Short mmCIF file of C-alpha atoms in Angstrom, two decimals:
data_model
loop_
_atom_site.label_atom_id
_atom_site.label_comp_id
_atom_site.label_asym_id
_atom_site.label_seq_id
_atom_site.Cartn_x
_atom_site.Cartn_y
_atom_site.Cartn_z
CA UNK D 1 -2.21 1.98 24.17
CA UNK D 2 -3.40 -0.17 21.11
CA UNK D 3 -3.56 2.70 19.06
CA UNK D 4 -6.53 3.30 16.04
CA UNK D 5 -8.24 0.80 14.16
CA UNK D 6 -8.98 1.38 10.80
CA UNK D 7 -11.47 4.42 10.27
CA UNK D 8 -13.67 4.98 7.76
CA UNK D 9 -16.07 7.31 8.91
CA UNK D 10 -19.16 8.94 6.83
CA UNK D 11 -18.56 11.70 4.22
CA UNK D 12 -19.04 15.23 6.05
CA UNK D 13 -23.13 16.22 5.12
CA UNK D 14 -23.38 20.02 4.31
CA UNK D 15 -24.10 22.35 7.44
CA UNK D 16 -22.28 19.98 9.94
CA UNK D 17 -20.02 21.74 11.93
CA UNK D 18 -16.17 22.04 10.88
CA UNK D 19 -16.71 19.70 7.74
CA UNK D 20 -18.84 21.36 5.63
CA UNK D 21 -17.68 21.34 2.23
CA UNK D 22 -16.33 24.69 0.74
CA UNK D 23 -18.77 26.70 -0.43
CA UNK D 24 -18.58 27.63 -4.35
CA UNK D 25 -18.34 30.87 -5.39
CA UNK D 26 -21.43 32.96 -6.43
CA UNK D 27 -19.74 33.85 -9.96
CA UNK D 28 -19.78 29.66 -10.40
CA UNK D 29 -23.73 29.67 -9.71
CA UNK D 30 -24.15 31.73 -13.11
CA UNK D 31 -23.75 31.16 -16.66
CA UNK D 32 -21.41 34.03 -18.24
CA UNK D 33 -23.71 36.41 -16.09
CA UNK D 34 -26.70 36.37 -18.45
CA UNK D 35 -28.49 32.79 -16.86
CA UNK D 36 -31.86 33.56 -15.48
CA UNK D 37 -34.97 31.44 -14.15
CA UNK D 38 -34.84 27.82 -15.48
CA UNK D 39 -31.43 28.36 -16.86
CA UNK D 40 -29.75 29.56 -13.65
CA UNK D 41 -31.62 27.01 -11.53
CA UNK D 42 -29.99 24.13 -14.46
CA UNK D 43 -26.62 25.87 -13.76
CA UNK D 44 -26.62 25.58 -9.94
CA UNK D 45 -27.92 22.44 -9.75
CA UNK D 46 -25.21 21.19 -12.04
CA UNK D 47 -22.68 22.65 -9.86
CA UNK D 48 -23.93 21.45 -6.66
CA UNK D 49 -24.04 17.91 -7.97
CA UNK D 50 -20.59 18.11 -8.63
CA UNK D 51 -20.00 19.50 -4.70
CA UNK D 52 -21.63 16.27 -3.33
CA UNK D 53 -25.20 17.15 -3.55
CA UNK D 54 -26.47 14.31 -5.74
CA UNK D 55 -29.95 13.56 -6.74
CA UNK D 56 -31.24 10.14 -5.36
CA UNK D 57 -30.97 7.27 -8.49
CA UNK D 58 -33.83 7.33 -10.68
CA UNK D 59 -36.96 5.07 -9.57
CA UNK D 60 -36.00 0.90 -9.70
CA UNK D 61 -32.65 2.05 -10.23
CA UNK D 62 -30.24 -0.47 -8.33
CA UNK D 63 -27.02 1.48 -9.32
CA UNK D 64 -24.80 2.60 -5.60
CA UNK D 65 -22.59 5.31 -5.66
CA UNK D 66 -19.54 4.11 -3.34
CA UNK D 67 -17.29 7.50 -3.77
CA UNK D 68 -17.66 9.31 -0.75
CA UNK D 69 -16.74 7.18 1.79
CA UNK D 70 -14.08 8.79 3.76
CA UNK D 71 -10.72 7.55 6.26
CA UNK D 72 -9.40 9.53 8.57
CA UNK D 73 -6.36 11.56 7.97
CA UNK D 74 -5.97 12.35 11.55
CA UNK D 75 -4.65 9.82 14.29
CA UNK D 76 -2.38 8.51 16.44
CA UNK D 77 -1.09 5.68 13.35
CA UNK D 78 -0.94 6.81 9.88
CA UNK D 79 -4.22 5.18 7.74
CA UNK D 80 -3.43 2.83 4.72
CA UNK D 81 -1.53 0.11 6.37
CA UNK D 82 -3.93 -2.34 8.24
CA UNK D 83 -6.86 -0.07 6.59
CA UNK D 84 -8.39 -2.51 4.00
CA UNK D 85 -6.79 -2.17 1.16
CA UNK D 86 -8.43 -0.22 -1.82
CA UNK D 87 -8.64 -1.22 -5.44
CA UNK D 88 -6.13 1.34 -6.90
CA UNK D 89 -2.71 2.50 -5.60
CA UNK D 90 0.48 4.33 -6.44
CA UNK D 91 3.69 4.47 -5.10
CA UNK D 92 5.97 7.86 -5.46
CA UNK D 93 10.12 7.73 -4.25
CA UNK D 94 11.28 11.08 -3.81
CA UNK D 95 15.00 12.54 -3.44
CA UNK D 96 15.20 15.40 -1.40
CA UNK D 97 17.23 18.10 -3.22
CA UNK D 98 20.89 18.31 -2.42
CA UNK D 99 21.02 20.35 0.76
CA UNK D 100 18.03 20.64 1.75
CA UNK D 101 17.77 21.55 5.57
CA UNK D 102 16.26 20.15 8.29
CA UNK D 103 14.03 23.50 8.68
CA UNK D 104 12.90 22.77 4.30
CA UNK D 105 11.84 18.99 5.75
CA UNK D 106 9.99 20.07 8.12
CA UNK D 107 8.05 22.80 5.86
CA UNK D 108 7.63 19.99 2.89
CA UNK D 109 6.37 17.27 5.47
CA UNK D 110 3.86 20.38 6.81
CA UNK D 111 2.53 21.13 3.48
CA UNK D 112 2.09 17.21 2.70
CA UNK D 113 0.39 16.62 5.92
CA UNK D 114 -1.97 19.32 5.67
CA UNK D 115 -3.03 19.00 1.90
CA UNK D 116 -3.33 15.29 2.49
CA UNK D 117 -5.53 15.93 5.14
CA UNK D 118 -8.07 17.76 2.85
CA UNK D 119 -7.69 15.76 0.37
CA UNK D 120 -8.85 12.64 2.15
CA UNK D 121 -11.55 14.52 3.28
CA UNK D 122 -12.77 14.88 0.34
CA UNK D 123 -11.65 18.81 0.33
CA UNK D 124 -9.60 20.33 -2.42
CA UNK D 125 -5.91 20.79 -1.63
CA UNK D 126 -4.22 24.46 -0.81
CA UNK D 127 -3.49 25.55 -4.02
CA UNK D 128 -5.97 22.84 -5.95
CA UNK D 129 -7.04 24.40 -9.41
CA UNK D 130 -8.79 20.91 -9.79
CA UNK D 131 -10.86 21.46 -6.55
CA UNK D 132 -13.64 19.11 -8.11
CA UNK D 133 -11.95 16.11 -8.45
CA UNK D 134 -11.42 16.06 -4.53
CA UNK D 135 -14.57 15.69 -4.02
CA UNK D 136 -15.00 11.82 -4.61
CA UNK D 137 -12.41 10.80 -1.79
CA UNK D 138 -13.43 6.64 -2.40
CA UNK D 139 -11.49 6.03 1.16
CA UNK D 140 -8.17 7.81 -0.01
CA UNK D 141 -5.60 7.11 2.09
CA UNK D 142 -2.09 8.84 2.04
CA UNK D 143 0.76 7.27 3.76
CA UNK D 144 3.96 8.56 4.54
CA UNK D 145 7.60 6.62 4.41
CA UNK D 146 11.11 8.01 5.88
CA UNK D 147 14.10 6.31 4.23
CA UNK D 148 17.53 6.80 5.18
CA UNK D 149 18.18 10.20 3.51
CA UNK D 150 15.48 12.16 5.03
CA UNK D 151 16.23 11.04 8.15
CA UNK D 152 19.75 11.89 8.54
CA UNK D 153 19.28 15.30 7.14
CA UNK D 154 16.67 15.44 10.09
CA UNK D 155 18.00 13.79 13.67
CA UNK D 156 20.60 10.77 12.14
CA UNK D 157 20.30 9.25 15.95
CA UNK D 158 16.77 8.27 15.40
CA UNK D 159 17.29 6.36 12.51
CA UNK D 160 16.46 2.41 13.01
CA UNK D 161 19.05 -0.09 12.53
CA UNK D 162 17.31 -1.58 9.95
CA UNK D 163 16.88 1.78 7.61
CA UNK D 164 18.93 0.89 5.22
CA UNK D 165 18.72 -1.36 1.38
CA UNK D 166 18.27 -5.07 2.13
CA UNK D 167 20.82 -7.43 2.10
CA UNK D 168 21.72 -8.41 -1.59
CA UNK D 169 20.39 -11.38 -2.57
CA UNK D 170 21.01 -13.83 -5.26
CA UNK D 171 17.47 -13.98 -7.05
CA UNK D 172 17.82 -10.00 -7.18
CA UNK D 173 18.18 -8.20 -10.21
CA UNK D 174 17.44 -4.51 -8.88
CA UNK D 175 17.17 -1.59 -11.15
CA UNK D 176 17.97 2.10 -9.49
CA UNK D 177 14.39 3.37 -11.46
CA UNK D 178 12.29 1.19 -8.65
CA UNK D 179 14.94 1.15 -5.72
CA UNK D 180 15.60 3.09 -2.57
CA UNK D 181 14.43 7.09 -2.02
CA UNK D 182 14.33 9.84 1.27
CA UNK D 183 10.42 9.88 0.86
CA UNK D 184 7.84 7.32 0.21
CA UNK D 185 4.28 8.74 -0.81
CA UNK D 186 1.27 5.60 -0.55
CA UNK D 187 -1.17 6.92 -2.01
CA UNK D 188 -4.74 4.35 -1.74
CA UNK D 189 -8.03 4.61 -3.29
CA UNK D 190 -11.14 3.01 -4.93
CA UNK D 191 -10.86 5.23 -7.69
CA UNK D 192 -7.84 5.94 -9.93
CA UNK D 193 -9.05 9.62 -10.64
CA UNK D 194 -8.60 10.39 -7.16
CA UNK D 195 -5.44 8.53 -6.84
CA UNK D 196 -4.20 10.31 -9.96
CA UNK D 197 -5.60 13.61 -8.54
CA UNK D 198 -3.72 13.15 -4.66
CA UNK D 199 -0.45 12.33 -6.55
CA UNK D 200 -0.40 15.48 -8.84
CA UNK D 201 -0.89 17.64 -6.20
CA UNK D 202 1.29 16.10 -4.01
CA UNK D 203 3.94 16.18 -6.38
CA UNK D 204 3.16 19.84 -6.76
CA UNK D 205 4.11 20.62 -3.08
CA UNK D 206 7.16 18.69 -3.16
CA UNK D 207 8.64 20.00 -6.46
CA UNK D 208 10.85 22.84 -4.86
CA UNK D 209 12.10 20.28 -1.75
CA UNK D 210 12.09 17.03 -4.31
CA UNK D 211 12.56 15.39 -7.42
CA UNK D 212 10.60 11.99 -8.47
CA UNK D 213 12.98 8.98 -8.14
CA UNK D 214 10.03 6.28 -8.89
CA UNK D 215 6.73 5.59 -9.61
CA UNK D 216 4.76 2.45 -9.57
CA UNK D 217 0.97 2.13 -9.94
CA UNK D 218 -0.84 -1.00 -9.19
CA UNK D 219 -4.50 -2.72 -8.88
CA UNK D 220 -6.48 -5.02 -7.22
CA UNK D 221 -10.42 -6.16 -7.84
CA UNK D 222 -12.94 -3.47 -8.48
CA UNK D 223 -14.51 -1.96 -5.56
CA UNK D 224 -17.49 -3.90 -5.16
CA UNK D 225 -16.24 -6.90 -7.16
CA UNK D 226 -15.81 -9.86 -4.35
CA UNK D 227 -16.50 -9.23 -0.75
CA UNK D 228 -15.22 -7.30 1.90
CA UNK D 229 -11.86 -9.52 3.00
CA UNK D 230 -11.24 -11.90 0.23
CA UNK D 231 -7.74 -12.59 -0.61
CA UNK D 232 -6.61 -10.86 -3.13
CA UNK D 233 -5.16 -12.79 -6.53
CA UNK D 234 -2.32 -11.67 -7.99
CA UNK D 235 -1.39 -11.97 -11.74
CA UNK D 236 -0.49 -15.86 -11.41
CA UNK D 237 -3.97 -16.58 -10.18
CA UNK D 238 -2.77 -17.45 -6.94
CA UNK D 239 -4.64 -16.04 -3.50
CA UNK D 240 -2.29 -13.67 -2.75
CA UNK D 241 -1.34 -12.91 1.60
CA UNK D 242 -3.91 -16.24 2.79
CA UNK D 243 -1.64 -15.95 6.03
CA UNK D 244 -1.83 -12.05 6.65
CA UNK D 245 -2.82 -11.28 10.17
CA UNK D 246 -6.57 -10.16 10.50
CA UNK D 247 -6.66 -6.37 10.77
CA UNK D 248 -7.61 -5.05 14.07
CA UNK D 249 -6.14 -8.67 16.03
CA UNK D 250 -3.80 -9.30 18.62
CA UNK D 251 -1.35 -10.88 15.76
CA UNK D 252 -1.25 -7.19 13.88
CA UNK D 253 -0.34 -5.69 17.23
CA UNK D 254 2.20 -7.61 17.38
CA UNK D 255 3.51 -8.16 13.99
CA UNK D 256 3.08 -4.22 12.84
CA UNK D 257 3.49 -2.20 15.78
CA UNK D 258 5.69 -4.18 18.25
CA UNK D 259 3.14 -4.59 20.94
CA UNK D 260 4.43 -7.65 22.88
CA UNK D 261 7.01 -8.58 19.80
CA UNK D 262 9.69 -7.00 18.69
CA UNK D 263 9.39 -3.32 19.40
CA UNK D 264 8.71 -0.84 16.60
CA UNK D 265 11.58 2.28 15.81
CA UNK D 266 8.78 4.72 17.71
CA UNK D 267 5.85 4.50 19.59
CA UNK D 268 2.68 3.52 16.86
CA UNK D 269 5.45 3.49 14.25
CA UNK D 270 5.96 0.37 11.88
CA UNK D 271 8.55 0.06 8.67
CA UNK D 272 7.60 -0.59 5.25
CA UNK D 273 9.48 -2.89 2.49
CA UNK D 274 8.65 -2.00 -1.38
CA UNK D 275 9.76 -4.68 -3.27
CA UNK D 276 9.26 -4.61 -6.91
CA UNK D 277 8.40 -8.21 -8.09
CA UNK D 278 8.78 -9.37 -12.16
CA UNK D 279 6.60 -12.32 -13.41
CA UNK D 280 6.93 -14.05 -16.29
CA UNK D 281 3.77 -14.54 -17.68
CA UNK D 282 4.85 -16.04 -21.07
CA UNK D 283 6.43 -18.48 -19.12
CA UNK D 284 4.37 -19.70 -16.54
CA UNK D 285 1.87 -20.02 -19.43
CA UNK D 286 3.83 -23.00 -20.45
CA UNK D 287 3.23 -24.95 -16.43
CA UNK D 288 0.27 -27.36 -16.28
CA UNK D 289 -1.99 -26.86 -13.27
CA UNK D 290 -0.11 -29.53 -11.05
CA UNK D 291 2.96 -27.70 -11.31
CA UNK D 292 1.90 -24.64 -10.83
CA UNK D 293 0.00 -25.89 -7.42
CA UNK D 294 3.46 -27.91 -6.39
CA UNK D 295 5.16 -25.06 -6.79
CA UNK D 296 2.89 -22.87 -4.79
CA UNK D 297 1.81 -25.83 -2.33
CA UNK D 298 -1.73 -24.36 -2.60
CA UNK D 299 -4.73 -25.20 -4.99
CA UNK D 300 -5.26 -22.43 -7.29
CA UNK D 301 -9.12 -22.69 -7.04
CA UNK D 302 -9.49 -21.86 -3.39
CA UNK D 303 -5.93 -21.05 -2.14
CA UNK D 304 -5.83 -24.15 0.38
CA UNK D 305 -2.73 -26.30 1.06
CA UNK D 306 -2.06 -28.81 -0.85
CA UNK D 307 -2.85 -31.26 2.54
CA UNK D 308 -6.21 -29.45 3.09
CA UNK D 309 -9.25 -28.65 1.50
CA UNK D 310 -9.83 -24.51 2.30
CA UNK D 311 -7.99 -21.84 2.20
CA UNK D 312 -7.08 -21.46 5.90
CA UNK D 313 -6.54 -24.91 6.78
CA UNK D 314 -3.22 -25.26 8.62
CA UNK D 315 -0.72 -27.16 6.34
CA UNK D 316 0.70 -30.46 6.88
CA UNK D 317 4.19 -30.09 5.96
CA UNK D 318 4.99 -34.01 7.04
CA UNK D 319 2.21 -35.24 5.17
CA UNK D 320 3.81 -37.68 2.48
CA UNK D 321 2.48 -39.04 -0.78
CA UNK D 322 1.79 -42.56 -1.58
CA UNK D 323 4.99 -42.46 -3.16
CA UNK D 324 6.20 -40.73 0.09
CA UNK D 325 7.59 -37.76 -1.61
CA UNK D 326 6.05 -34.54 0.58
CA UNK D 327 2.95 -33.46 -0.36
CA UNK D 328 3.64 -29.74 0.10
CA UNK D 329 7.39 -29.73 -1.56
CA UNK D 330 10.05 -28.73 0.65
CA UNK D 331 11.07 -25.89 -2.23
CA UNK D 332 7.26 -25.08 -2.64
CA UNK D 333 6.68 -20.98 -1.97
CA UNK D 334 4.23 -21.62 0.99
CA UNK D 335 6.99 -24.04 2.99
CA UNK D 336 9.79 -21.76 2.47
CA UNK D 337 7.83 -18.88 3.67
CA UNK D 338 6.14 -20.35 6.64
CA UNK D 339 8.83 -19.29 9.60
CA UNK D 340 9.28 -21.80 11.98
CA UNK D 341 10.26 -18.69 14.43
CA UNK D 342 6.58 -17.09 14.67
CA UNK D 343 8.21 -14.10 15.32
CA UNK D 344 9.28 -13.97 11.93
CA UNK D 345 5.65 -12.84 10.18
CA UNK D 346 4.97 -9.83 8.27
CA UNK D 347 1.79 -7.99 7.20
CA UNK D 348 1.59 -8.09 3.27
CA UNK D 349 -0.61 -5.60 1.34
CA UNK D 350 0.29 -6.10 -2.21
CA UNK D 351 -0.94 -4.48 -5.53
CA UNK D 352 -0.81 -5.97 -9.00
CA UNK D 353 1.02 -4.00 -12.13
CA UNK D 354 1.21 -4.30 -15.98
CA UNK D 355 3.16 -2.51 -17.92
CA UNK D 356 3.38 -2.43 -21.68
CA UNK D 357 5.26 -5.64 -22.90
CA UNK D 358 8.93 -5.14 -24.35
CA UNK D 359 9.77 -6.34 -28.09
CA UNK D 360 8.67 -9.88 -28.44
CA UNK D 361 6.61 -10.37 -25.01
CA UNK D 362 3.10 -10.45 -24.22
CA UNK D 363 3.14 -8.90 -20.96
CA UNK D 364 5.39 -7.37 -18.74
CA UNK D 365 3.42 -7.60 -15.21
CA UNK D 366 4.41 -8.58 -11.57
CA UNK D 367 3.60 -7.57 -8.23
CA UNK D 368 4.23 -5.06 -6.55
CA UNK D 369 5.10 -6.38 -3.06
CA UNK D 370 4.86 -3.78 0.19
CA UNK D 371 5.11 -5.45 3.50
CA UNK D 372 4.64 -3.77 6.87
CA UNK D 373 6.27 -5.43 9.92
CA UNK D 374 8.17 -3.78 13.38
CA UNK D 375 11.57 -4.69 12.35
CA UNK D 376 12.76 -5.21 8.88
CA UNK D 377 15.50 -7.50 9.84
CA UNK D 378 14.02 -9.34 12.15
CA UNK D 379 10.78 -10.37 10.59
CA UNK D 380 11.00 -9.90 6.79
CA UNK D 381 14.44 -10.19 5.88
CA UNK D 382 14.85 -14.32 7.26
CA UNK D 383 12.03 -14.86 4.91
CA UNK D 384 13.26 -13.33 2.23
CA UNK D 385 16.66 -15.09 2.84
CA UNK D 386 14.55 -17.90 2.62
CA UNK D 387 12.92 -17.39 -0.23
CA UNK D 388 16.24 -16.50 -2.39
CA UNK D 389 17.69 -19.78 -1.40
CA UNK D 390 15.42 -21.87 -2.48
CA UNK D 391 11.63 -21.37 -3.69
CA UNK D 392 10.73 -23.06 -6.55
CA UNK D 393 8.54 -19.77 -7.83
CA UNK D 394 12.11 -18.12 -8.39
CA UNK D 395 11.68 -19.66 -12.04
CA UNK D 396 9.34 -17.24 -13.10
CA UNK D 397 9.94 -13.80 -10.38
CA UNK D 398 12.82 -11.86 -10.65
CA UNK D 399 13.29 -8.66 -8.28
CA UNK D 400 13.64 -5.91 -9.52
CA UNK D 401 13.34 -3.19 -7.07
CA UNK D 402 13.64 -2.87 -3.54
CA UNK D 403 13.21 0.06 -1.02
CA UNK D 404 12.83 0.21 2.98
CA UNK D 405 11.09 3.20 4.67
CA UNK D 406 10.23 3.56 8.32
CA UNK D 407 6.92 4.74 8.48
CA UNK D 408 5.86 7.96 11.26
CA UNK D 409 3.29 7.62 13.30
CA UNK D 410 0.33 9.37 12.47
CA UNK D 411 -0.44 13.13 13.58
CA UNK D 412 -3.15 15.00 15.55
CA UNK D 413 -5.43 18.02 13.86
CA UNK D 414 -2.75 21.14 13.06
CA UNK D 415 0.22 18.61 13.39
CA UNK D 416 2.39 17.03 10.42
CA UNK D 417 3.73 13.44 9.96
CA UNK D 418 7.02 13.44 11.13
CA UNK D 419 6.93 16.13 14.15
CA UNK D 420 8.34 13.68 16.65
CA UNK D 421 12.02 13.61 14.65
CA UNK D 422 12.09 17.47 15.08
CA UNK D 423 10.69 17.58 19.07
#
């Protein structure tokens, strides 16, 4: 079984069976009770505008309306990892409360599940007092991490080996505010008021299982910006994941969900690594093009090795200059993450951040790095090993967070993430 590819399906039209939106109440229809004729007709038409029923764009009008495009919830694999990634995202760590019992897991990860559900259906949560804001769903997905914690106070003999921090490493300079945490919320979206809106009331269900141990909001492009499947650029310019496995191939099969590589924790389960990435903008300001390139070993105008002239060319790593230095650096960032074990790839699907600047800077911004692969230590932590050792873009990245979920497969209609650690 190959499992789902990624599903975005059409938002559900009014009348259709099982997905018609909620109907508003009467008492919403009317204007403190006193609206009548043109008035009342103004008032309902304003509220069923805001339930999806738009008016078409005014005449030459070339404006689109892009929020009601809708992914599945519902599925064998959770949505928001090889889905294509959105232009907003946030990131929530939670800590389960101290002594909180397998039976209070399984009632949070209920409540989650089904209020996620609606909400990326563009239907209002359970107890939504915002209903309205649900209603622009702008392919929300919601995606669900296990660390260690929640595990073990679930079935500790169906934790994965590799659910656990990463190995320290020397470049590292982790903080506890963007480290570790039982439960990872991904919440994805091409609008930030619906992002905003999923997290609040998600946060409201958890708040009697949970406390907040991190939050990290990021960005890409604009929705409608570039086209479908460019690589993204992150805040150093740079095309950002040029190697990622094409959603929906043979080589994300492999890489994500074990099929035919190394095999995943659980059947259409994968892992996730958060890692919170520091760049120093002020800094890098101060690197000519040519360095920045060497240190990269790709152009910064079209992200293609330094030994080819587009982005997916295949490097030439024993190509040698006429001074017969390399031409790609042996310290460059694209050498030392290119594996020579193809085993060892990962599926990257990063977001951008920037945060206000401390005393003195002009930025404090990074990258906020979340990579999905089978097995952490198999495929991303050699890289990363790697990478620490030498990579000549350690002069201007620090670490500072890291966290390692494994991520439940995804859950049929009246299920909940998670059910197979409680079968």
């Amino acid at each position: 079984m190959t499992g789902r590819t990624p599903r975005s399906v059409e938002p559900p039209q009014p009348g259709a069976a099982g997905k018609a939106p909620r109907h508003l109440p009467r008492r919403g229809l009317l204007f403190g009770g006193a609206a009548a004729g043109l008035g009342a007709l103004a008032a309902a038409g304003t509220q069923l505008a805001a339930a999806g029923q738009t008016t078409a764009p005014a005449a030459g009008s070339t404006e689109a309306v892009h929020g009601g495009g809708l992914v599945a919830f519902h599925g064998e694999r959770q949505a928001g990892i090889d889905t294509p990634a959105q232009a907003h995202a946030v990131f929530v760590a939670l800590d389960l409360r101290p002594g909180t019992s397998r039976e209070r897991v399984k009632a949070l990860l209920r409540l989650l599940s089904d209020d996620a559900a609606n909400l990326c259906a563009g239907r209002p949560a359970l107890a939504d007092t915002e209903g309205e804001l649900a209603q622009v769903p702008a392919r929300l997905t919601i995606t669900f991490g296990f660390g260690p914690g929640l595990v073990a106070a679930v079935d500790p003999a169906r934790a994965p080996d590799w659910l656990k921090p990463l190995p320290a490493f020397k470049i590292d300079r982790l903080t506890p505010g963007f480290s570790d945490g039982d439960l990872l919320l991904q919440i994805c979206a091409d609008d930030q008021v619906t992002v905003a809106h999923a997290q609040r009331m998600l946060l409201k269900d958890s708040r009697s299982f949970a406390t907040v141990r991190w939050v990290q909001a990021g960005f890409r492009r604009s929705y409608g910006s570039e086209k479908p499947g460019t690589t993204m650029r992150n805040l150093f310019g740079q095309l950002d994941g040029t190697s990622n496995p094409v959603p929906g191939s043979t080589d994300v099969e492999r890489v994500v969900w074990g099929r035919g590589g190394h095999p995943a924790w659980v059947d259409n389960g994968t892992s996730v690594v958060v890692r919170r990435i520091a760049m120093n903008l002020d800094k890098w300001d101060e690197v000519d093009r040519v360095g920045r390139e060497e240190s990269v070993g790709r152009r910064l105008s079209n992200g293609a090795p330094l030994t080819g002239s587009h982005e997916h060319d295949e490097p030439d790593f024993a190509a040698l200059s006429p001074h017969g230095f390399p031409v790609i650096p042996d310290v460059s960032h694209l050498r030392r993450a290119r594996p020579d074990d193809p085993s060892q790839r990962i599926f990257r699907r990063a977001y951008n951040y920037d945060a206000v600047p401390g005393a003195g800077g002009v930025s404090d911004s990074g990258l906020i790095f979340v990579s999905f692969q089978a097995d952490v230590a198999r495929q991303f932590t050699p890289i990363q090993q790697r990478l620490a050792e030498a990579d000549m873009l350690n002069l201007w990245t620090t670490p500072v967070g890291s966290a390692v979920f494994a991520v439940p497969p995804g859950c049929r209609e009246g299920g909940f993430i998670g059910e197979q650690l409680f079968a």
